[in-house]
Amino acid sequence: MCGRELKKHNVTCLSLWPGLVQTEHIVAGAEKINNTKVNGVAMNVSQAETVEYPGRAIVALMNDKNLIQKAGKTVTTADLGAEFGFTDVNGRSHLSMRCLKFSIGLRLPWLASIIPSFIKVPWSVILAGCHHYY
């Protein structure tokens, strides 16, 4: 709502979603996290975004001449990396949580290897699966 209201004043408000980030707290608990499964999928901290990656996403947004077009939208750091061509400090590119290849790869890596990374799940489908009331 805020993004639409501010857009008419030439102010961009958006929601930026990083993936799993290697914060000090996450790295300190990496052994426990790596042995944890979420919805039957093992977590892997070594594959997570570094803390610099969301910063690079913000720099890319600030240099985007069409930033106002993202007003009121939700964007992931991985989607921005693909759009603007930046990588993490270790040279890795991350797959978006919206990427079908990423979702399939969590359970069926062999099948994910043949799915192109440009196929994205629409936000409306992701949000429909979220629990709004706990």
mmCIF file of C-alpha atoms in Angstrom:
data_model
loop_
_atom_site.group_PDB
_atom_site.id
_atom_site.type_symbol
_atom_site.label_atom_id
_atom_site.label_comp_id
_atom_site.label_asym_id
_atom_site.label_seq_id
_atom_site.Cartn_x
_atom_site.Cartn_y
_atom_site.Cartn_z
ATOM 1 C CA MET A 1 0.000 0.000 0.000
ATOM 2 C CA CYS A 2 2.743 2.436 0.974
ATOM 3 C CA GLY A 3 4.502 1.985 -2.374
ATOM 4 C CA ARG A 4 1.443 3.068 -4.355
ATOM 5 C CA GLU A 5 0.798 6.064 -2.121
ATOM 6 C CA LEU A 6 4.390 7.306 -2.314
ATOM 7 C CA LYS A 7 4.795 6.649 -6.041
ATOM 8 C CA LYS A 8 2.724 9.718 -6.893
ATOM 9 C CA HIS A 9 5.324 11.775 -4.969
ATOM 10 C CA ASN A 10 8.161 10.156 -6.968
ATOM 11 C CA VAL A 11 9.265 8.093 -3.944
ATOM 12 C CA THR A 12 9.938 4.379 -4.333
ATOM 13 C CA CYS A 13 9.023 2.023 -1.503
ATOM 14 C CA LEU A 14 9.532 -1.699 -2.110
ATOM 15 C CA SER A 15 10.055 -4.917 -0.202
ATOM 16 C CA LEU A 16 13.492 -6.550 -0.614
ATOM 17 C CA TRP A 17 13.697 -10.248 0.202
ATOM 18 C CA PRO A 18 17.137 -11.819 0.585
ATOM 19 C CA GLY A 19 17.573 -15.566 0.681
ATOM 20 C CA LEU A 20 19.370 -17.292 3.557
ATOM 21 C CA VAL A 21 22.183 -14.887 4.509
ATOM 22 C CA GLN A 22 25.486 -15.806 6.182
ATOM 23 C CA THR A 23 25.148 -13.412 9.110
ATOM 24 C CA GLU A 24 27.406 -13.876 12.137
ATOM 25 C CA HIS A 25 24.545 -15.567 13.978
ATOM 26 C CA ILE A 26 23.780 -17.964 11.100
ATOM 27 C CA VAL A 27 27.472 -18.833 10.563
ATOM 28 C CA ALA A 28 27.915 -19.451 14.313
ATOM 29 C CA GLY A 29 25.007 -21.908 14.229
ATOM 30 C CA ALA A 30 25.925 -23.413 10.857
ATOM 31 C CA GLU A 31 26.502 -26.927 12.194
ATOM 32 C CA LYS A 32 23.068 -27.043 13.794
ATOM 33 C CA ILE A 33 21.406 -25.364 10.794
ATOM 34 C CA ASN A 34 23.096 -27.704 8.289
ATOM 35 C CA ASN A 35 21.666 -30.667 10.219
ATOM 36 C CA THR A 36 18.150 -29.200 10.134
ATOM 37 C CA LYS A 37 15.493 -29.925 7.561
ATOM 38 C CA VAL A 38 12.780 -27.429 6.660
ATOM 39 C CA ASN A 39 9.794 -29.123 5.030
ATOM 40 C CA GLY A 40 12.029 -32.147 4.447
ATOM 41 C CA VAL A 41 14.779 -30.125 2.735
ATOM 42 C CA ALA A 42 18.260 -29.908 4.263
ATOM 43 C CA MET A 43 19.640 -26.407 4.834
ATOM 44 C CA ASN A 44 23.165 -25.541 3.635
ATOM 45 C CA VAL A 45 24.720 -22.386 5.051
ATOM 46 C CA SER A 46 27.723 -22.611 2.715
ATOM 47 C CA GLN A 47 25.358 -21.957 -0.227
ATOM 48 C CA ALA A 48 23.749 -18.920 1.436
ATOM 49 C CA GLU A 49 24.175 -15.328 0.329
ATOM 50 C CA THR A 50 27.025 -13.400 1.951
ATOM 51 C CA VAL A 51 26.046 -10.259 3.851
ATOM 52 C CA GLU A 52 27.476 -8.188 0.993
ATOM 53 C CA TYR A 53 25.029 -9.596 -1.583
ATOM 54 C CA PRO A 54 21.945 -7.703 -0.328
ATOM 55 C CA GLY A 55 24.142 -4.595 -0.229
ATOM 56 C CA ARG A 56 24.990 -5.098 -3.892
ATOM 57 C CA ALA A 57 21.263 -5.433 -4.593
ATOM 58 C CA ILE A 58 20.628 -2.069 -2.923
ATOM 59 C CA VAL A 59 23.441 -0.427 -4.918
ATOM 60 C CA ALA A 60 21.916 -1.830 -8.128
ATOM 61 C CA LEU A 61 18.503 -0.471 -7.146
ATOM 62 C CA MET A 62 19.935 2.960 -6.394
ATOM 63 C CA ASN A 63 21.541 3.049 -9.869
ATOM 64 C CA ASP A 64 18.363 1.884 -11.629
ATOM 65 C CA LYS A 65 16.973 4.720 -13.750
ATOM 66 C CA ASN A 66 13.577 2.963 -13.745
ATOM 67 C CA LEU A 67 13.441 2.339 -10.000
ATOM 68 C CA ILE A 68 10.017 3.956 -9.691
ATOM 69 C CA GLN A 69 8.601 1.030 -11.742
ATOM 70 C CA LYS A 70 9.366 -1.256 -8.783
ATOM 71 C CA ALA A 71 7.342 0.890 -6.350
ATOM 72 C CA GLY A 72 5.042 -1.224 -4.206
ATOM 73 C CA LYS A 73 6.559 -4.498 -5.424
ATOM 74 C CA THR A 74 8.405 -7.317 -3.699
ATOM 75 C CA VAL A 75 11.789 -8.177 -5.199
ATOM 76 C CA THR A 76 14.361 -10.770 -4.210
ATOM 77 C CA THR A 77 18.080 -10.151 -4.099
ATOM 78 C CA ALA A 78 18.582 -13.097 -6.454
ATOM 79 C CA ASP A 79 16.118 -11.673 -9.001
ATOM 80 C CA LEU A 80 17.972 -8.351 -8.857
ATOM 81 C CA GLY A 81 21.288 -10.167 -9.339
ATOM 82 C CA ALA A 82 19.908 -11.763 -12.501
ATOM 83 C CA GLU A 83 18.394 -8.497 -13.727
ATOM 84 C CA PHE A 84 21.436 -6.277 -13.115
ATOM 85 C CA GLY A 85 24.188 -8.879 -13.584
ATOM 86 C CA PHE A 86 25.938 -8.692 -10.215
ATOM 87 C CA THR A 87 27.295 -11.691 -8.314
ATOM 88 C CA ASP A 88 28.133 -12.386 -4.713
ATOM 89 C CA VAL A 89 31.633 -11.560 -3.420
ATOM 90 C CA ASN A 90 32.663 -15.181 -3.964
ATOM 91 C CA GLY A 91 31.576 -14.956 -7.626
ATOM 92 C CA ARG A 92 28.446 -17.058 -7.163
ATOM 93 C CA SER A 93 25.058 -16.270 -8.633
ATOM 94 C CA HIS A 94 22.055 -17.204 -6.521
ATOM 95 C CA LEU A 95 18.781 -18.660 -7.734
ATOM 96 C CA SER A 96 15.635 -16.839 -6.684
ATOM 97 C CA MET A 97 13.126 -18.540 -4.401
ATOM 98 C CA ARG A 98 10.708 -17.823 -7.287
ATOM 99 C CA CYS A 99 12.859 -19.845 -9.690
ATOM 100 C CA LEU A 100 11.262 -23.196 -10.537
ATOM 101 C CA LYS A 101 14.769 -24.691 -10.931
ATOM 102 C CA PHE A 102 15.526 -23.739 -7.295
ATOM 103 C CA SER A 103 12.286 -25.206 -5.925
ATOM 104 C CA ILE A 104 12.554 -28.463 -7.860
ATOM 105 C CA GLY A 105 16.275 -28.708 -7.069
ATOM 106 C CA LEU A 106 15.598 -28.877 -3.347
ATOM 107 C CA ARG A 107 13.932 -32.256 -3.771
ATOM 108 C CA LEU A 108 14.896 -33.491 -7.228
ATOM 109 C CA PRO A 109 18.323 -32.149 -8.241
ATOM 110 C CA TRP A 110 18.498 -34.412 -11.290
ATOM 111 C CA LEU A 111 15.274 -32.887 -12.660
ATOM 112 C CA ALA A 112 16.346 -29.330 -11.810
ATOM 113 C CA SER A 113 19.441 -29.775 -13.966
ATOM 114 C CA ILE A 114 17.262 -29.735 -17.111
ATOM 115 C CA ILE A 115 14.959 -26.848 -16.110
ATOM 116 C CA PRO A 116 15.978 -23.384 -17.344
ATOM 117 C CA SER A 117 16.509 -20.820 -14.579
ATOM 118 C CA PHE A 118 14.375 -18.136 -16.242
ATOM 119 C CA ILE A 119 11.096 -19.934 -15.418
ATOM 120 C CA LYS A 120 9.682 -18.141 -12.357
ATOM 121 C CA VAL A 121 6.743 -18.897 -10.087
ATOM 122 C CA PRO A 122 4.456 -15.826 -9.911
ATOM 123 C CA TRP A 123 4.360 -13.979 -6.572
ATOM 124 C CA SER A 124 0.596 -14.532 -6.410
ATOM 125 C CA VAL A 125 1.158 -18.308 -6.254
ATOM 126 C CA ILE A 126 3.830 -17.970 -3.564
ATOM 127 C CA LEU A 127 1.698 -15.635 -1.454
ATOM 128 C CA ALA A 128 -1.344 -17.897 -1.811
ATOM 129 C CA GLY A 129 0.677 -20.627 -0.099
ATOM 130 C CA CYS A 130 1.732 -18.428 2.837
ATOM 131 C CA HIS A 131 0.002 -18.789 6.164
ATOM 132 C CA HIS A 132 -1.415 -15.393 7.019
ATOM 133 C CA TYR A 133 -2.937 -16.516 10.303
ATOM 134 C CA TYR A 134 -0.924 -18.601 12.721
#
